[in-house]
CSV table of C-alpha atoms in Angstrom, one decimal:
chain,number,residue,atom,x,y,z
A,1,MET,CA,-0.8,-24.1,7.2
A,2,PRO,CA,-4.4,-23.1,8.1
A,3,ALA,CA,-5.3,-19.5,7.3
A,4,LYS,CA,-6.0,-18.7,10.9
A,5,LYS,CA,-2.4,-19.6,11.8
A,6,LYS,CA,-0.7,-18.0,8.8
A,7,VAL,CA,-1.0,-14.6,7.3
A,8,LEU,CA,1.4,-13.8,4.5
A,9,LEU,CA,1.2,-10.1,3.7
A,10,VAL,CA,2.8,-8.4,0.7
A,11,LEU,CA,3.3,-4.9,2.1
A,12,PHE,CA,3.9,-2.4,-0.8
A,13,SER,CA,2.9,0.8,0.9
A,14,LEU,CA,3.1,2.2,4.4
A,15,PHE,CA,-0.5,3.4,4.3
A,16,ILE,CA,-3.0,2.6,7.0
A,17,ALA,CA,-6.7,3.4,7.0
A,18,ILE,CA,-7.8,4.3,10.5
A,19,SER,CA,-11.4,3.5,9.8
A,20,LEU,CA,-14.0,0.7,9.4
A,21,VAL,CA,-14.0,-0.6,5.8
A,22,SER,CA,-15.4,-3.5,3.9
A,23,SER,CA,-14.4,-7.0,4.8
A,24,GLY,CA,-11.0,-8.0,3.5
A,25,PHE,CA,-9.5,-4.6,3.3
A,26,ALA,CA,-5.9,-5.0,4.2
A,27,SER,CA,-4.9,-1.5,5.1
A,28,GLY,CA,-2.4,-0.8,2.5
A,29,VAL,CA,-1.1,-4.3,2.2
A,30,LEU,CA,-1.3,-7.1,-0.2
A,31,TYR,CA,-1.6,-10.6,1.1
A,32,SER,CA,-1.1,-14.0,-0.5
A,33,GLN,CA,-0.7,-17.6,0.4
A,34,ASN,CA,1.3,-18.7,-2.6
A,35,PHE,CA,4.7,-18.7,-0.8
A,36,LEU,CA,5.8,-21.3,1.8
A,37,PRO,CA,5.0,-20.3,5.4
A,38,LEU,CA,8.0,-18.7,7.1
A,39,LYS,CA,8.6,-21.6,9.4
A,40,GLU,CA,8.6,-24.0,6.4
A,41,GLU,CA,11.0,-21.7,4.5
A,42,ILE,CA,13.4,-21.8,7.4
A,43,ARG,CA,13.2,-25.6,7.6
A,44,ALA,CA,13.6,-26.0,3.8
A,45,ALA,CA,16.7,-23.7,3.9
A,46,LEU,CA,18.3,-25.5,6.8
A,47,GLY,CA,17.4,-29.0,5.7
A,48,ASP,CA,19.2,-31.6,8.0
A,49,GLN,CA,22.2,-29.4,8.6
A,50,PRO,CA,23.6,-29.0,12.1
A,51,SER,CA,22.2,-25.4,12.0
A,52,VAL,CA,18.9,-26.8,13.3
A,53,GLY,CA,20.7,-27.9,16.4
A,54,ALA,CA,22.5,-24.6,16.6
A,55,ILE,CA,19.1,-22.8,16.8
A,56,SER,CA,18.0,-25.1,19.6
A,57,GLU,CA,21.4,-24.5,21.4
A,58,SER,CA,21.0,-20.7,20.9
A,59,ALA,CA,17.5,-20.8,22.5
A,60,LYS,CA,19.1,-22.5,25.6
A,61,VAL,CA,21.7,-19.7,25.8
A,62,ILE,CA,19.0,-17.0,25.6
A,63,GLN,CA,17.0,-18.8,28.3
A,64,GLU,CA,20.0,-19.1,30.6
A,65,ALA,CA,20.9,-15.4,30.0
A,66,MET,CA,17.3,-14.4,31.0
A,67,GLU,CA,17.5,-16.5,34.2
A,68,LEU,CA,20.8,-15.0,35.2
A,69,ILE,CA,19.5,-11.5,34.6
A,70,ILE,CA,16.3,-12.0,36.6
A,71,LYS,CA,18.3,-13.7,39.4
A,72,ASN,CA,21.2,-11.2,39.6
A,73,SER,CA,20.1,-7.8,38.3
A,74,LEU,CA,19.6,-5.0,40.8
A,75,ARG,CA,16.8,-3.7,38.7
A,76,GLU,CA,13.7,-5.8,38.6
A,77,VAL,CA,12.6,-6.9,35.1
A,78,SER,CA,9.9,-9.2,33.9
A,79,VAL,CA,10.4,-12.3,31.7
A,80,GLN,CA,8.0,-10.7,29.1
A,81,ILE,CA,10.2,-7.5,28.8
A,82,LEU,CA,13.3,-9.6,28.3
A,83,ARG,CA,11.6,-11.8,25.7
A,84,GLU,CA,10.2,-8.8,23.8
A,85,THR,CA,13.6,-7.1,23.9
A,86,ALA,CA,15.4,-10.2,22.6
A,87,ILE,CA,13.0,-10.5,19.7
A,88,GLU,CA,13.3,-6.8,18.8
A,89,GLY,CA,17.1,-7.2,18.9
A,90,MET,CA,16.9,-10.1,16.4
A,91,LEU,CA,14.7,-8.1,14.1
A,92,GLU,CA,16.9,-5.1,14.3
A,93,SER,CA,19.9,-7.2,13.2
A,94,LEU,CA,18.2,-7.7,9.9
A,95,GLN,CA,18.6,-4.0,9.0
A,96,ASP,CA,15.1,-4.2,7.6
A,97,GLU,CA,13.2,-1.0,8.0
A,98,HIS,CA,9.9,-2.9,7.8
A,99,ALA,CA,10.8,-5.5,10.5
A,100,VAL,CA,8.8,-5.0,13.7
A,101,TYR,CA,7.6,-6.9,16.8
A,102,TYR,CA,4.0,-6.7,17.8
A,103,SER,CA,2.8,-7.2,21.4
A,104,PRO,CA,-0.2,-9.5,21.7
A,105,GLN,CA,-2.4,-6.4,22.0
A,106,ASP,CA,-1.0,-4.7,19.0
A,107,TYR,CA,-1.1,-7.9,16.9
A,108,GLN,CA,-4.7,-8.5,17.7
A,109,LEU,CA,-5.6,-4.9,16.7
A,110,ILE,CA,-3.6,-5.1,13.5
A,111,MET,CA,-5.2,-8.4,12.5
A,112,GLU,CA,-8.6,-6.9,13.1
A,113,ASP,CA,-7.7,-4.0,11.0
A,114,TYR,CA,-6.6,-6.3,8.1
A,115,ARG,CA,-10.0,-8.0,8.4
A,116,GLY,CA,-11.9,-4.7,8.3
A,117,GLN,CA,-13.2,-5.2,11.9
A,118,THR,CA,-12.2,-1.8,13.1
A,119,SER,CA,-13.5,1.5,14.3
A,120,GLY,CA,-11.7,4.8,14.5
A,121,VAL,CA,-11.6,8.4,13.5
A,122,GLY,CA,-11.7,8.1,9.7
A,123,MET,CA,-8.5,9.2,8.0
A,124,PHE,CA,-5.9,7.8,5.8
A,125,VAL,CA,-2.3,8.3,6.9
A,126,THR,CA,1.2,7.5,5.6
A,127,LYS,CA,4.7,7.7,6.9
A,128,GLU,CA,7.1,10.2,5.3
A,129,ASP,CA,10.6,11.0,6.7
A,130,ASP,CA,9.7,9.3,10.0
A,131,GLN,CA,6.6,11.5,10.3
A,132,LEU,CA,3.0,10.3,10.3
A,133,VAL,CA,1.2,12.4,7.6
A,134,VAL,CA,-2.5,12.7,6.9
A,135,VAL,CA,-3.2,11.7,3.3
A,136,ALA,CA,-6.9,12.6,3.6
A,137,PRO,CA,-9.8,12.5,6.0
A,138,ILE,CA,-12.8,10.5,5.0
A,139,GLU,CA,-15.9,12.6,4.4
A,140,GLY,CA,-18.5,12.5,7.2
A,141,THR,CA,-16.1,11.0,9.8
A,142,PRO,CA,-14.8,12.5,13.1
A,143,ALA,CA,-11.5,13.5,11.5
A,144,TYR,CA,-13.3,15.2,8.7
A,145,ARG,CA,-15.7,17.1,11.0
A,146,ALA,CA,-12.8,18.2,13.2
A,147,GLY,CA,-11.1,20.0,10.2
A,148,ILE,CA,-8.1,17.7,9.8
A,149,LYS,CA,-6.6,18.3,6.3
A,150,SER,CA,-4.5,16.4,3.9
A,151,GLY,CA,-0.8,17.1,4.6
A,152,ASP,CA,-1.3,17.7,8.3
A,153,ILE,CA,1.4,16.0,10.5
A,154,ILE,CA,0.4,13.9,13.5
A,155,LEU,CA,2.7,14.7,16.3
A,156,ALA,CA,1.2,12.8,19.3
A,157,VAL,CA,-1.6,10.5,20.3
A,158,ASP,CA,-3.0,10.8,23.8
A,159,GLY,CA,0.2,12.6,24.8
A,160,GLN,CA,2.6,10.1,23.3
A,161,PHE,CA,4.8,11.3,20.5
A,162,VAL,CA,4.7,9.2,17.3
A,163,GLN,CA,7.6,10.5,15.3
A,164,GLY,CA,9.8,7.5,14.3
A,165,MET,CA,7.2,5.0,15.6
A,166,ASP,CA,6.2,2.0,13.5
A,167,ILE,CA,3.1,3.0,11.5
A,168,ASP,CA,1.1,0.0,12.6
A,169,LYS,CA,1.7,0.8,16.3
A,170,ALA,CA,0.8,4.4,15.8
A,171,VAL,CA,-2.4,3.4,14.0
A,172,ALA,CA,-3.2,0.9,16.8
A,173,MET,CA,-3.1,3.9,19.3
A,174,ILE,CA,-5.5,5.9,17.2
A,175,ARG,CA,-8.0,3.1,16.7
A,176,GLY,CA,-10.2,1.9,19.4
A,177,GLU,CA,-13.7,0.9,20.4
A,178,LYS,CA,-16.7,2.9,19.2
A,179,GLY,CA,-17.6,5.7,21.6
A,180,THR,CA,-14.2,6.0,23.2
A,181,ARG,CA,-12.1,9.2,23.0
A,182,VAL,CA,-8.7,9.9,21.6
A,183,ARG,CA,-6.6,13.1,21.7
A,184,ILE,CA,-4.5,13.9,18.7
A,185,LYS,CA,-1.9,16.7,18.4
A,186,LEU,CA,-1.2,17.8,14.8
A,187,GLN,CA,0.8,20.4,12.8
A,188,ARG,CA,-0.9,22.1,10.0
A,189,GLY,CA,1.0,21.2,6.8
A,190,GLU,CA,0.6,24.7,5.2
A,191,SER,CA,1.2,27.1,8.1
A,192,GLY,CA,3.0,25.0,10.7
A,193,GLU,CA,0.4,25.8,13.3
A,194,ILE,CA,0.1,23.3,16.1
A,195,TYR,CA,-3.4,22.3,17.1
A,196,GLU,CA,-5.0,19.5,19.1
A,197,VAL,CA,-8.4,17.7,18.7
A,198,GLU,CA,-10.3,15.3,20.8
A,199,LEU,CA,-12.3,12.8,18.7
A,200,VAL,CA,-14.9,10.2,19.6
A,201,ARG,CA,-14.3,7.0,17.6
A,202,GLU,CA,-17.0,5.7,15.3
A,203,GLU,CA,-17.8,2.8,13.0
A,204,PHE,CA,-18.4,3.5,9.4
A,205,ARG,CA,-17.9,1.9,6.0
A,206,VAL,CA,-16.2,3.5,3.0
A,207,PRO,CA,-17.4,2.1,-0.4
A,208,SER,CA,-14.5,0.7,-2.4
A,209,VAL,CA,-16.0,1.5,-5.8
A,210,VAL,CA,-17.5,4.8,-7.0
A,211,SER,CA,-18.8,5.0,-10.6
A,212,LYS,CA,-20.7,7.6,-12.7
A,213,MET,CA,-21.3,8.5,-16.3
A,214,MET,CA,-19.6,11.7,-17.5
A,215,GLU,CA,-19.8,13.9,-20.6
A,216,ASP,CA,-19.1,12.5,-24.1
A,217,LYS,CA,-19.9,8.9,-23.1
A,218,ILE,CA,-17.0,8.7,-20.7
A,219,GLY,CA,-17.5,6.3,-17.8
A,220,TYR,CA,-15.7,7.0,-14.5
A,221,VAL,CA,-14.7,4.3,-12.0
A,222,GLY,CA,-12.9,5.3,-8.8
A,223,TYR,CA,-11.4,2.4,-6.9
A,224,ARG,CA,-10.5,3.6,-3.4
A,225,PHE,CA,-9.0,0.4,-2.0
A,226,PHE,CA,-8.4,-3.2,-3.1
A,227,SER,CA,-10.4,-5.8,-1.1
A,228,VAL,CA,-11.4,-9.4,-1.3
A,229,GLY,CA,-14.1,-9.6,-4.0
A,230,GLY,CA,-13.4,-6.0,-5.1
A,231,ALA,CA,-12.7,-7.0,-8.7
A,232,ALA,CA,-16.3,-8.2,-8.9
A,233,GLU,CA,-17.5,-4.8,-7.8
A,234,VAL,CA,-15.3,-3.1,-10.4
A,235,GLU,CA,-16.6,-5.5,-13.1
A,236,LYS,CA,-20.2,-4.7,-12.1
A,237,ALA,CA,-19.6,-1.0,-12.3
A,238,LEU,CA,-17.9,-1.3,-15.7
A,239,LYS,CA,-20.8,-3.4,-17.0
A,240,GLU,CA,-23.4,-0.9,-15.9
A,241,LEU,CA,-21.5,2.0,-17.5
A,242,LYS,CA,-21.2,0.2,-20.8
A,243,GLU,CA,-24.9,-0.6,-20.7
A,244,GLU,CA,-25.4,3.2,-20.3
A,245,GLY,CA,-23.3,3.7,-23.4
A,246,ALA,CA,-19.8,4.4,-22.1
A,247,ARG,CA,-17.2,4.3,-24.9
A,248,GLY,CA,-14.2,5.1,-22.8
A,249,ILE,CA,-13.2,4.5,-19.1
A,250,ILE,CA,-11.4,6.7,-16.6
A,251,PHE,CA,-10.0,4.4,-13.9
A,252,ASP,CA,-9.1,6.4,-10.9
A,253,LEU,CA,-6.4,4.9,-8.6
A,254,ARG,CA,-5.4,8.1,-6.8
A,255,HIS,CA,-5.2,7.8,-3.0
A,256,ASN,CA,-5.6,4.1,-3.4
A,257,PHE,CA,-3.2,2.4,-0.9
A,258,GLY,CA,-3.6,-1.2,-1.8
A,259,GLY,CA,-5.2,-4.5,-0.6
A,260,PRO,CA,-5.0,-8.2,-1.5
A,261,LEU,CA,-2.7,-9.4,-4.2
A,262,THR,CA,-5.4,-11.6,-5.5
A,263,ASP,CA,-7.6,-8.6,-6.1
A,264,ALA,CA,-4.9,-6.6,-7.8
A,265,VAL,CA,-4.4,-9.5,-10.2
A,266,GLU,CA,-8.1,-10.0,-10.8
A,267,VAL,CA,-8.7,-6.3,-11.4
A,268,SER,CA,-5.8,-6.3,-13.9
A,269,ARG,CA,-7.3,-9.3,-15.7
A,270,LEU,CA,-10.5,-7.3,-16.3
A,271,PHE,CA,-8.4,-5.2,-18.8
A,272,VAL,CA,-5.4,-7.5,-19.8
A,273,ARG,CA,-6.4,-10.5,-21.8
A,274,GLU,CA,-3.0,-12.2,-22.1
A,275,GLY,CA,0.5,-11.6,-20.9
A,276,ASN,CA,2.2,-11.2,-17.5
A,277,ILE,CA,0.6,-9.0,-14.8
A,278,VAL,CA,3.1,-9.3,-11.9
A,279,THR,CA,5.9,-11.6,-10.7
A,280,VAL,CA,6.8,-12.2,-7.1
A,281,ARG,CA,10.4,-13.3,-6.3
A,282,GLY,CA,11.4,-14.5,-2.8
A,283,LYS,CA,14.2,-16.3,-1.1
A,284,GLU,CA,16.2,-19.1,-2.8
A,285,GLY,CA,14.8,-18.1,-6.3
A,286,THR,CA,11.2,-18.8,-5.4
A,287,GLU,CA,8.9,-17.2,-8.0
A,288,GLU,CA,5.2,-16.8,-8.7
A,289,VAL,CA,4.0,-15.4,-12.1
A,290,TYR,CA,0.5,-14.1,-12.5
A,291,GLN,CA,-0.9,-13.8,-16.0
A,292,GLY,CA,-4.1,-12.8,-17.9
A,293,THR,CA,-6.8,-15.4,-18.4
A,294,GLY,CA,-7.8,-14.5,-21.9
A,295,THR,CA,-11.0,-12.7,-20.9
A,296,GLY,CA,-10.0,-9.1,-20.4
A,297,ASP,CA,-11.5,-6.2,-22.3
A,298,GLU,CA,-8.7,-4.8,-24.4
A,299,GLU,CA,-11.0,-2.8,-26.8
A,300,THR,CA,-12.5,0.0,-24.6
A,301,PRO,CA,-10.2,3.0,-24.6
A,302,MET,CA,-8.8,3.6,-21.0
A,303,VAL,CA,-6.9,6.2,-18.9
A,304,VAL,CA,-5.7,5.5,-15.4
A,305,LEU,CA,-5.3,8.4,-12.9
A,306,ILE,CA,-2.4,8.1,-10.4
A,307,ASP,CA,-0.8,10.3,-7.8
A,308,ARG,CA,2.0,10.1,-5.1
A,309,PHE,CA,-0.4,8.2,-2.8
A,310,THR,CA,-1.1,5.5,-5.4
A,311,ALA,CA,0.7,2.5,-3.9
A,312,SER,CA,0.8,-1.2,-3.2
A,313,ALA,CA,-1.8,-3.1,-5.2
A,314,SER,CA,-2.5,0.1,-7.2
A,315,GLU,CA,1.0,0.1,-8.5
A,316,VAL,CA,0.6,-3.6,-9.5
A,317,THR,CA,-2.5,-2.8,-11.5
A,318,ALA,CA,-1.3,0.5,-12.9
A,319,GLY,CA,2.1,-1.0,-13.8
A,320,ALA,CA,0.4,-4.0,-15.5
A,321,LEU,CA,-1.8,-1.8,-17.6
A,322,GLN,CA,1.1,0.5,-18.5
A,323,ASP,CA,3.6,-2.3,-19.4
A,324,ASN,CA,1.0,-4.1,-21.5
A,325,ASN,CA,0.2,-0.9,-23.4
A,326,ARG,CA,-3.4,-1.3,-22.3
A,327,ALA,CA,-3.9,2.3,-20.8
A,328,VAL,CA,-2.3,5.7,-20.6
A,329,LEU,CA,-1.3,6.7,-17.1
A,330,VAL,CA,-2.0,10.3,-16.2
A,331,GLY,CA,-1.1,12.2,-13.1
A,332,GLU,CA,1.9,12.1,-10.7
A,333,LYS,CA,4.7,9.7,-9.9
A,334,THR,CA,3.4,6.9,-7.6
A,335,PHE,CA,4.6,6.0,-4.1
A,336,GLY,CA,7.0,3.2,-5.0
A,337,LYS,CA,6.6,0.3,-2.6
A,338,GLY,CA,7.5,-3.1,-4.1
A,339,SER,CA,8.9,-5.1,-1.2
A,340,VAL,CA,7.1,-8.0,0.5
A,341,GLN,CA,6.6,-8.4,4.2
A,342,VAL,CA,5.4,-11.5,6.0
A,343,ILE,CA,3.5,-11.3,9.3
A,344,GLU,CA,3.8,-14.4,11.5
A,345,PRO,CA,2.0,-15.1,14.9
A,346,LEU,CA,4.0,-16.3,17.9
A,347,PRO,CA,2.8,-18.7,20.5
A,348,ASP,CA,1.9,-16.1,23.1
A,349,GLY,CA,-0.3,-14.1,20.7
A,350,SER,CA,2.3,-11.6,19.7
A,351,GLY,CA,3.7,-11.4,16.1
A,352,ILE,CA,6.6,-10.3,13.9
A,353,LYS,CA,6.8,-8.7,10.5
A,354,LEU,CA,9.8,-8.8,8.1
A,355,THR,CA,10.6,-8.4,4.5
A,356,ASN,CA,10.9,-11.6,2.4
A,357,ALA,CA,10.4,-10.9,-1.3
A,358,LEU,CA,10.1,-8.3,-4.1
A,359,PHE,CA,7.5,-7.7,-6.8
A,360,TYR,CA,8.3,-7.1,-10.5
A,361,LEU,CA,6.1,-5.7,-13.2
A,362,PRO,CA,5.6,-7.3,-16.7
A,363,SER,CA,8.6,-5.4,-18.2
A,364,GLY,CA,10.8,-6.8,-15.5
A,365,ARG,CA,11.2,-3.5,-13.6
A,366,SER,CA,10.7,-3.2,-9.8
A,367,ASN,CA,8.8,-0.1,-8.5
A,368,GLU,CA,10.5,-0.4,-5.1
A,369,GLY,CA,11.7,3.0,-4.1
A,370,VAL,CA,11.2,4.5,-7.5
A,371,GLY,CA,7.5,4.4,-8.2
A,372,LEU,CA,5.7,4.5,-11.6
A,373,GLU,CA,6.2,7.4,-14.0
A,374,PRO,CA,3.0,8.5,-15.6
A,375,ASP,CA,2.8,8.8,-19.4
A,376,VAL,CA,1.3,12.3,-19.0
A,377,VAL,CA,2.6,14.1,-16.0
A,378,ILE,CA,0.5,16.8,-14.3
A,379,LYS,CA,1.0,17.7,-10.7
A,380,SER,CA,-1.8,18.8,-8.5
A,381,GLU,CA,-0.9,21.3,-5.8
A,382,GLY,CA,-4.1,20.6,-3.9
A,383,GLU,CA,-5.2,24.2,-4.1
A,384,GLU,CA,-7.1,24.0,-7.4
A,385,THR,CA,-10.8,24.6,-7.6
A,386,GLU,CA,-11.1,21.9,-10.2
A,387,ASP,CA,-9.7,18.4,-10.6
A,388,ILE,CA,-6.9,19.1,-13.1
A,389,ILE,CA,-5.6,15.5,-13.2
A,390,GLN,CA,-9.1,14.2,-14.0
A,391,ASN,CA,-9.6,16.9,-16.6
A,392,LYS,CA,-6.3,16.1,-18.3
A,393,GLY,CA,-7.3,12.4,-18.2
A,394,MET,CA,-10.5,13.2,-20.0
A,395,GLU,CA,-8.6,15.1,-22.7
A,396,VAL,CA,-6.3,12.1,-23.2
A,397,LEU,CA,-9.2,9.7,-23.2
A,398,LYS,CA,-11.0,11.6,-25.9
A,399,GLU,CA,-8.0,11.4,-28.1
A,400,LEU,CA,-7.9,7.6,-27.5
A,401,MET,CA,-11.6,7.4,-28.3
A,402,GLY,CA,-10.9,9.4,-31.5
A,403,GLY,CA,-8.7,6.6,-32.8
A,404,LYS,CA,-5.3,7.2,-31.3
A,405,GLY,CA,-3.7,4.1,-30.0
A,406,VAL,CA,-2.1,3.8,-26.6
A,407,LYS,CA,1.3,3.1,-28.2
A,408,ASP,CA,0.9,6.1,-30.6
A,409,PHE,CA,0.0,8.4,-27.7
A,410,LYS,CA,3.0,7.4,-25.7
A,411,GLU,CA,5.2,8.1,-28.8
A,412,ILE,CA,3.8,11.7,-29.2
A,413,ALA,CA,7.3,12.9,-28.3
A,414,HIS,CA,10.5,11.2,-27.2
A,415,ALA,CA,11.7,14.6,-25.9
A,416,PRO,CA,9.5,16.3,-23.3
A,417,ARG,CA,7.2,18.9,-24.8
A,418,ARG,CA,5.7,21.6,-22.6
A,419,THR,CA,2.1,22.7,-23.0
A,420,ARG,CA,-0.1,24.9,-20.8
A,421,SER,CA,-3.2,23.3,-19.3
A,422,HIS,CA,-5.3,24.3,-16.3
A,423,GLU,CA,-2.5,26.7,-15.1
A,424,ASN,CA,-0.1,23.7,-14.7
A,425,TRP,CA,2.8,22.5,-16.8
A,426,VAL,CA,2.0,19.2,-18.5
A,427,ILE,CA,4.8,17.0,-19.9
A,428,PHE,CA,4.1,14.4,-22.5
A,429,LYS,CA,6.6,11.7,-21.7
A,430,GLY,CA,8.1,9.4,-24.3
A,431,ILE,CA,8.0,5.6,-24.1
A,432,ALA,CA,11.0,5.4,-21.6
A,433,HIS,CA,9.7,2.6,-19.5
A,434,ALA,CA,12.5,0.0,-20.1
A,435,PRO,CA,13.1,-2.5,-17.3
A,436,ARG,CA,15.3,-1.3,-14.5
A,437,ARG,CA,18.3,-3.5,-14.4
A,438,THR,CA,19.6,-4.7,-11.0
A,439,THR,CA,22.2,-7.2,-10.0
A,440,SER,CA,21.5,-10.0,-7.6
A,441,HIS,CA,23.4,-8.0,-5.0
A,442,GLU,CA,21.3,-4.9,-5.6
A,443,ASN,CA,18.2,-7.0,-5.2
A,444,TRP,CA,19.5,-8.4,-1.9
A,445,VAL,CA,20.2,-4.9,-0.6
A,446,ILE,CA,16.6,-3.8,-1.4
A,447,PHE,CA,15.4,-7.1,-0.1
A,448,LYS,CA,17.1,-6.4,3.2
A,449,GLY,CA,15.6,-3.0,3.4
A,450,ALA,CA,19.0,-1.2,3.3
A,451,GLY,CA,18.4,0.5,0.0
């Protein structure tokens, strides 16, 4: 099916960037075209069974019900409202927390956001316990200038409360054309203070890769979001750092919400020469395995920084490096989003999203709902005057550069050992990263979004 008619999105995280970013940024989603389009999957599953006719018969019943309602109901209702309500009811029956119907207007805005053709107020948000929470404002944007902070809760947009609302729809309300205004009511995460700001939307671009040379010949590469062609940017940054004499690499995936599956795989291949990177498993046993291509740099010592907002494609790459013993993960437990959603357009310009697969890391484990455990745990409270996670990462990297192997480092202690560092407790974790076993029934429960 042509790309313009088919968008297959692997949605690991619930993060959305309300901003203008580089072309191909998928706002916290991974997308791929390796699976059969949804309509073809349905046809393949049904084959020539009478169920095909049953679908046609059901459509007739729905049409007749709509005609009867419009003809006899005391309350006037449009065909569009009835159609949308019917679709929403079908999606609700799936018991899939990610399933949602998009109106033509919402679908258009979301597709523009996936293509990076957006303008907005400049902040990253996530959904936690049915609340829209600010992950971080982007420096130099309207949200940043207005004093919005990480951890603030968005209560309402232009007077409409957003608690419990699908995150894509909430984001579509905040986004808009350059120069237009939006009112946002928030609750300060620390004090609980309620405040409101009126922002003028702007266009801006956030660079996906930030690199610099640090002390002791340590190269730093911060990857803010995965995007089409992003791996080439990472590769270029790595090459420049090595030309400057870098002997070790800090790869920062904190606050990275994801992007294209292809980019997650290609970035992983920069560091993993051989072996599995990620496996996608869908309906009826469909499976796609991504592996190294034999060209990755496995010699340069490496540490990956992660936090609770590391999600989606970031968990694919971090998990691949961890399971292949290529790098030491330092920081906080990651978000934990390993299910796959497909977004399909409908004839009237609207669209639907629903879960259709899961991702598995090289060891066979799924990060869905559990996240990735770092090898060295250090939790940032956000109040420190220095970057304690990065500082610990540099300490670990210096040990690796001094000759300690990744496997040796992970085996420092099988039992947790407490040390004091930067006024925070650090726990050196053992190698306890065995695959998480699930039965087919458990997989189905997660697949359906019930678990």
